[in-house]
Coordinates of C-alpha atoms in Angstrom, one line a residue:
X721 CA 86.0 105.3 92.8
X722 CA 84.1 108.5 92.9
X723 CA 81.9 107.2 95.8
X724 CA 84.7 105.6 97.9
X725 CA 87.3 108.9 97.5
X726 CA 84.4 110.8 99.2
X727 CA 83.8 108.9 102.1
X728 CA 83.0 111.1 104.9
X729 CA 82.3 113.9 102.6
X730 CA 79.5 112.9 100.4
X731 CA 78.9 109.2 101.2
X732 CA 79.5 107.3 104.5
X733 CA 79.6 103.5 105.4
X734 CA 76.2 102.2 106.1
X735 CA 75.6 98.5 106.7
X736 CA 72.4 96.8 107.6
X737 CA 71.7 96.2 111.4
X738 CA 71.7 92.8 111.0
X739 CA 75.3 92.9 109.5
X740 CA 76.1 95.2 112.7
X741 CA 74.6 92.4 115.1
X742 CA 77.4 90.2 113.6
X743 CA 80.4 92.8 113.1
X744 CA 80.0 94.7 116.5
X745 CA 79.7 98.2 117.0
X746 CA 83.3 98.7 116.9
X747 CA 84.2 96.9 113.8
X748 CA 86.4 98.7 111.3
X749 CA 83.9 98.1 108.7
X750 CA 81.0 99.8 110.9
X751 CA 82.5 102.9 112.7
X752 CA 82.9 106.3 110.8
X753 CA 85.1 109.7 111.7
X754 CA 87.8 110.0 114.2
X755 CA 87.1 106.4 115.5
X756 CA 87.8 105.1 112.0
X757 CA 90.9 106.9 111.4
X758 CA 92.1 105.7 114.6
X759 CA 91.6 102.1 114.2
X760 CA 92.5 102.0 110.8
X761 CA 95.7 103.6 111.4
X762 CA 96.7 100.8 114.2
X763 CA 95.7 98.3 111.1
X764 CA 97.8 99.8 108.5
X765 CA 100.9 100.3 110.7
X766 CA 100.6 97.0 111.8
X767 CA 100.4 95.5 108.3
X768 CA 102.9 97.9 107.2
X769 CA 105.5 96.5 109.9
X770 CA 104.6 92.9 109.3
X771 CA 104.9 92.6 105.2
X772 CA 108.7 92.9 105.5
X773 CA 109.1 91.3 108.9
X774 CA 111.4 88.2 108.9
X775 CA 109.0 86.8 111.6
X776 CA 106.3 87.0 109.3
X777 CA 108.0 85.7 106.2
X778 CA 109.4 82.4 108.5
X779 CA 105.7 82.1 109.6
X780 CA 104.8 81.8 106.1
X781 CA 107.4 79.4 105.3
X782 CA 107.0 77.5 108.3
X783 CA 103.3 76.7 107.9
X784 CA 103.9 76.0 103.8
X785 CA 106.3 73.5 104.7
X786 CA 104.3 72.0 106.9
X787 CA 101.1 71.9 104.7
X788 CA 103.4 70.6 101.6
X789 CA 104.7 67.8 103.7
X790 CA 101.6 66.7 104.7
X791 CA 100.3 66.1 101.2
X792 CA 103.4 63.5 100.6
X793 CA 101.7 60.1 99.6
X794 CA 98.3 61.7 98.5
X795 CA 97.7 61.7 95.2
X796 CA 94.4 64.1 95.5
X797 CA 93.8 67.1 97.7
X798 CA 90.8 69.2 98.8
X799 CA 92.9 72.3 97.7
X800 CA 90.2 74.9 98.8
X801 CA 90.1 73.7 102.5
X802 CA 93.6 73.2 102.7
X803 CA 93.9 77.0 101.4
X804 CA 91.5 77.8 104.2
X805 CA 93.3 76.1 106.9
X806 CA 96.8 77.5 105.8
X807 CA 95.5 81.1 105.7
X808 CA 93.7 81.1 109.0
X809 CA 96.4 79.5 110.9
X810 CA 98.7 82.1 109.8
X811 CA 96.6 84.8 110.6
X812 CA 95.7 83.2 113.9
X813 CA 99.1 83.4 114.8
X814 CA 100.3 86.7 113.3
X815 CA 97.2 88.6 115.0
X816 CA 96.5 86.5 118.1
X817 CA 99.9 85.1 118.6
X818 CA 98.1 81.7 119.0
X819 CA 100.0 78.7 117.3
X820 CA 97.9 76.2 114.9
X821 CA 98.8 73.4 117.2
X822 CA 96.8 75.1 120.1
X823 CA 93.4 73.5 120.6
X824 CA 91.8 77.4 121.1
X825 CA 93.5 77.8 117.7
X826 CA 91.1 75.1 115.9
X827 CA 88.1 76.5 118.0
X828 CA 88.9 79.8 116.4
X829 CA 88.8 78.4 112.9
X830 CA 85.5 77.0 113.5
X831 CA 84.0 79.9 114.9
X832 CA 85.5 81.9 111.8
X833 CA 83.8 80.1 109.5
X834 CA 80.3 80.2 111.5
X835 CA 81.0 84.0 111.5
X836 CA 81.5 84.1 107.8
X837 CA 78.6 82.1 106.9
X838 CA 76.2 84.6 108.7
X839 CA 76.9 87.2 106.4
X840 CA 75.1 85.3 103.5
X841 CA 72.1 83.6 106.1
X842 CA 68.6 85.1 106.5
X843 CA 68.8 87.9 109.6
X844 CA 66.9 85.4 111.9
X845 CA 68.2 85.7 115.3
X846 CA 66.7 82.6 116.7
X847 CA 68.3 79.4 118.4
X848 CA 70.1 77.4 116.0
X849 CA 70.1 79.5 113.0
X850 CA 73.1 80.5 111.2
X851 CA 72.7 84.2 112.0
X852 CA 72.1 83.8 115.9
X853 CA 75.4 81.4 115.6
X854 CA 77.4 83.8 113.7
X855 CA 76.4 86.8 116.2
X856 CA 77.6 84.7 118.9
X857 CA 80.7 83.3 117.3
X858 CA 83.2 86.6 118.2
X859 CA 82.3 86.7 121.5
X860 CA 83.8 83.5 122.1
X861 CA 87.3 84.4 120.7
X862 CA 87.3 88.0 121.3
X863 CA 86.8 90.2 124.2
X864 CA 86.2 93.7 122.3
X865 CA 82.6 93.0 120.5
X866 CA 84.2 91.0 117.8
X867 CA 86.5 93.7 116.8
X868 CA 89.7 91.0 116.9
X869 CA 88.6 89.6 113.9
X870 CA 88.5 92.5 111.5
X871 CA 92.0 92.2 110.0
X872 CA 91.5 88.4 109.8
X873 CA 88.3 88.9 108.0
X874 CA 89.4 90.8 105.1
X875 CA 93.1 89.1 104.7
X876 CA 92.2 85.7 105.1
X877 CA 88.8 85.5 103.1
X878 CA 90.1 87.4 100.1
X879 CA 93.1 84.9 100.2
X880 CA 91.2 81.6 100.6
X881 CA 88.4 82.3 97.8
X882 CA 90.0 84.7 95.5
X883 CA 93.8 84.4 94.5
X884 CA 94.3 80.7 94.6
X885 CA 91.7 79.8 92.9
X886 CA 92.3 81.3 89.8
X887 CA 96.1 80.6 90.0
X888 CA 95.4 77.0 90.4
X889 CA 93.2 76.7 87.1
X890 CA 95.6 78.5 85.1
X891 CA 98.3 76.3 83.3
X892 CA 100.3 78.8 81.7
X893 CA 100.5 81.0 84.5
X894 CA 101.6 78.4 86.9
X895 CA 104.4 77.5 84.1
X896 CA 105.8 81.2 84.1
X897 CA 105.4 81.3 87.8
X898 CA 107.6 78.4 87.9
X899 CA 110.4 79.8 85.9
X900 CA 110.4 83.0 87.9
X901 CA 110.8 81.1 91.2
X902 CA 113.4 78.3 90.0
X903 CA 115.2 81.3 89.3
X904 CA 114.9 83.1 92.9
X905 CA 115.8 79.7 94.1
X906 CA 119.0 79.6 92.3
X907 CA 120.7 82.5 93.7
X908 CA 119.7 81.3 97.2
X909 CA 121.9 78.9 99.3
X910 CA 120.1 75.6 100.1
X911 CA 117.7 75.9 102.7
X912 CA 117.7 79.9 102.8
X913 CA 114.6 81.4 103.7
X914 CA 112.9 83.8 101.8
X915 CA 112.8 87.6 102.2
X916 CA 111.7 91.1 101.4
X917 CA 114.1 91.1 98.6
X918 CA 112.8 88.0 97.1
X919 CA 109.3 89.2 97.4
X920 CA 110.3 92.2 95.4
X921 CA 111.5 90.0 92.5
X922 CA 108.3 87.8 92.3
X923 CA 107.1 90.4 89.5
X924 CA 105.0 88.0 87.6
X925 CA 103.5 86.3 90.6
X926 CA 102.1 89.4 91.9
X927 CA 100.6 90.2 88.5
X928 CA 99.1 86.7 89.0
X929 CA 97.4 87.7 92.1
X930 CA 96.2 91.0 90.9
X931 CA 94.5 89.3 87.9
X932 CA 93.0 87.0 90.2
X933 CA 91.2 89.5 92.1
X934 CA 89.9 91.2 89.2
X935 CA 88.6 88.0 88.0
X936 CA 87.0 86.9 91.4
X937 CA 87.3 89.1 94.5
X938 CA 85.7 88.0 97.4
X939 CA 84.1 91.4 98.0
X940 CA 81.2 92.1 95.4
X941 CA 79.7 95.4 96.5
X942 CA 79.9 97.8 99.5
X943 CA 77.5 99.4 101.7
X944 CA 77.4 103.4 101.4
X945 CA 74.8 106.1 102.2
X946 CA 74.6 109.6 100.5
X947 CA 75.2 112.2 103.7
X948 CA 73.6 115.0 101.1
X949 CA 72.0 115.2 97.6
X950 CA 74.8 114.3 95.3
X951 CA 74.9 114.7 91.4
X952 CA 77.1 112.6 89.4
X953 CA 76.8 112.5 85.5
X954 CA 73.3 113.9 85.5
X955 CA 72.1 111.7 88.2
X956 CA 70.9 113.0 91.5
X957 CA 71.3 110.5 94.3
X958 CA 69.1 111.9 97.1
X959 CA 70.3 112.5 100.7
X960 CA 69.9 109.2 102.8
X961 CA 69.7 106.9 99.9
X962 CA 71.9 103.8 100.0
X963 CA 74.4 103.3 97.3
X964 CA 76.0 99.9 96.5
X965 CA 79.3 100.3 94.6
X966 CA 79.8 97.1 92.5
X967 CA 83.6 96.0 92.6
X968 CA 82.9 93.5 90.1
X969 CA 81.8 96.6 87.6
X970 CA 85.1 98.1 86.5
X971 CA 86.9 95.3 87.2
X972 CA 85.3 93.0 84.5
X973 CA 84.3 96.0 82.3
X974 CA 84.8 95.1 78.3
X975 CA 85.3 98.4 77.9
X976 CA 88.1 98.6 80.1
X977 CA 89.6 95.4 79.7
X978 CA 90.3 93.4 76.4
X979 CA 89.0 89.5 76.8
X980 CA 87.6 90.7 79.9
X981 CA 86.3 87.6 81.4
X982 CA 89.8 85.6 80.4
X983 CA 92.3 85.0 83.1
X984 CA 95.3 86.8 81.8
X985 CA 98.0 88.0 84.4
X986 CA 100.4 89.6 81.2
X987 CA 97.8 92.2 81.2
X988 CA 99.2 94.0 84.1
X989 CA 102.4 94.6 82.3
X990 CA 100.4 97.8 81.3
X991 CA 100.5 100.3 84.1
X992 CA 97.4 101.9 83.8
X993 CA 95.4 98.6 84.6
X994 CA 95.5 99.1 88.0
X995 CA 93.6 102.5 87.5
X996 CA 91.1 100.4 86.1
X997 CA 90.4 97.9 89.0
X998 CA 88.9 97.9 92.3
X999 CA 90.2 94.8 93.7
X1000 CA 90.7 96.0 97.4
X1001 CA 88.1 99.0 97.7
X1002 CA 89.2 102.4 97.3
X1003 CA 89.7 105.9 99.4
X1004 CA 90.0 105.8 103.0
X1005 CA 88.7 102.4 103.7
X1006 CA 91.0 100.4 101.1
X1007 CA 91.8 97.1 102.6
X1008 CA 94.6 97.5 105.0
X1009 CA 95.4 93.9 105.1
X1010 CA 95.9 93.5 101.4
X1011 CA 99.6 93.8 101.7
X1012 CA 100.1 91.1 104.0
X1013 CA 97.5 89.0 101.7
X1014 CA 99.7 89.7 98.7
X1015 CA 103.0 88.3 100.4
X1016 CA 101.4 85.5 102.1
X1017 CA 100.2 84.3 98.6
X1018 CA 103.7 84.7 97.0
X1019 CA 105.7 83.3 99.6
X1020 CA 103.2 80.2 99.3
X1021 CA 103.4 79.8 95.5
X1022 CA 106.9 80.0 95.4
X1023 CA 107.2 76.5 97.4
X1024 CA 103.9 75.3 95.8
X1025 CA 105.1 75.8 92.1
X1026 CA 108.5 74.2 93.1
X1027 CA 107.2 71.2 95.1
X1028 CA 104.3 70.1 93.2
X1029 CA 102.5 69.6 89.5
X1030 CA 98.8 69.3 89.6
X1031 CA 95.8 68.8 87.8
X1032 CA 92.0 70.3 88.5
X1033 CA 89.5 67.3 88.3
X1034 CA 87.4 67.8 85.2
X1035 CA 84.2 68.2 87.2
X1036 CA 85.2 71.3 89.0
X1037 CA 83.9 74.7 88.4
X1038 CA 83.8 78.0 90.5
X1039 CA 80.2 79.0 91.5
X1040 CA 79.5 82.3 93.5
X1041 CA 77.7 81.5 96.7
X1042 CA 78.1 84.6 96.9
X1043 CA 81.5 83.7 98.1
X1044 CA 83.9 82.2 95.3
X1045 CA 83.4 78.4 96.0
X1046 CA 83.8 75.4 93.8
X1047 CA 81.2 72.3 92.8
X1048 CA 83.2 69.8 95.0
X1049 CA 85.6 72.1 96.9
X1050 CA 88.3 72.4 94.1
X1051 CA 89.9 68.7 94.3
X1052 CA 92.8 68.6 92.6
X1053 CA 95.4 65.8 91.6
X1054 CA 98.8 66.4 92.9
X1055 CA 102.4 65.1 91.7
X1056 CA 105.6 66.2 93.9
X1057 CA 108.6 67.1 92.2
X1058 CA 111.7 65.3 93.7
X1059 CA 114.1 67.6 92.8
X1060 CA 112.5 70.7 95.0
X1061 CA 115.0 72.0 97.4

């Protein structure tokens, strides 16, 4: 937190040149100073307006209904792949106003995956390499050096590879969520859409999301550089040295969290827990899309827990690659709840 809160004073974002080649020179992750403040202001304003917008809520529900209906008659789904489609389709529609059914939407989704794979590849800019493909991917869908993907990158990646994966594995939390969402649905008319006031009632669901981010957030560490000699707790960090704050450090610190490796949403009833985690970063570069992701997760889970029961295949387990992945793509056995309204 000391490093992130001193952005622009003692430290500055400093990503490797290879990563800059993928992100583009005007990416929100790369720029600093006044340019960063202006770009971030746009992103924050967009997020603030969208998170409580009935239009955004309607889009989430429309896509959720469509996806859950497509599961009818199926006994097993590749849950991770389904969530990637859902999240990216919603973000493409919200950020770029492209309907998921349009051919360009599918091309964007393919390019986005190519773009993300480039981050974990060797930076060899030769024809056919994963890195070279990632460098070219933004240009096919953006006209501004790749900047149009910033909001989509942080929001959709965080959701697709973090929140849902922990949720789907936790039997006890899914039962509690079911009770919470059944209560919300009982107070609404048949077919009545969810709204901002309903989201505010999803206390346990939000705790599930927070705990999922604590246990397996997408971003493992950040790239920073010391702008001057910095002394911290007896250690001297020389000017110009790279500093990599590891977000999983405080999130999984046994001195800060009881049973730190245990997925336990109930721990968030303690309001102090939020001061001991860094799921979305911190300081002036805290993730601007986090609020959108939280609403997206909560609304989808509302319909999921009411429409289906599930069981994770026994041979599935999470791996770091370095993103959170599963051995077989998280295959899940599903059974519809016929009483779902």
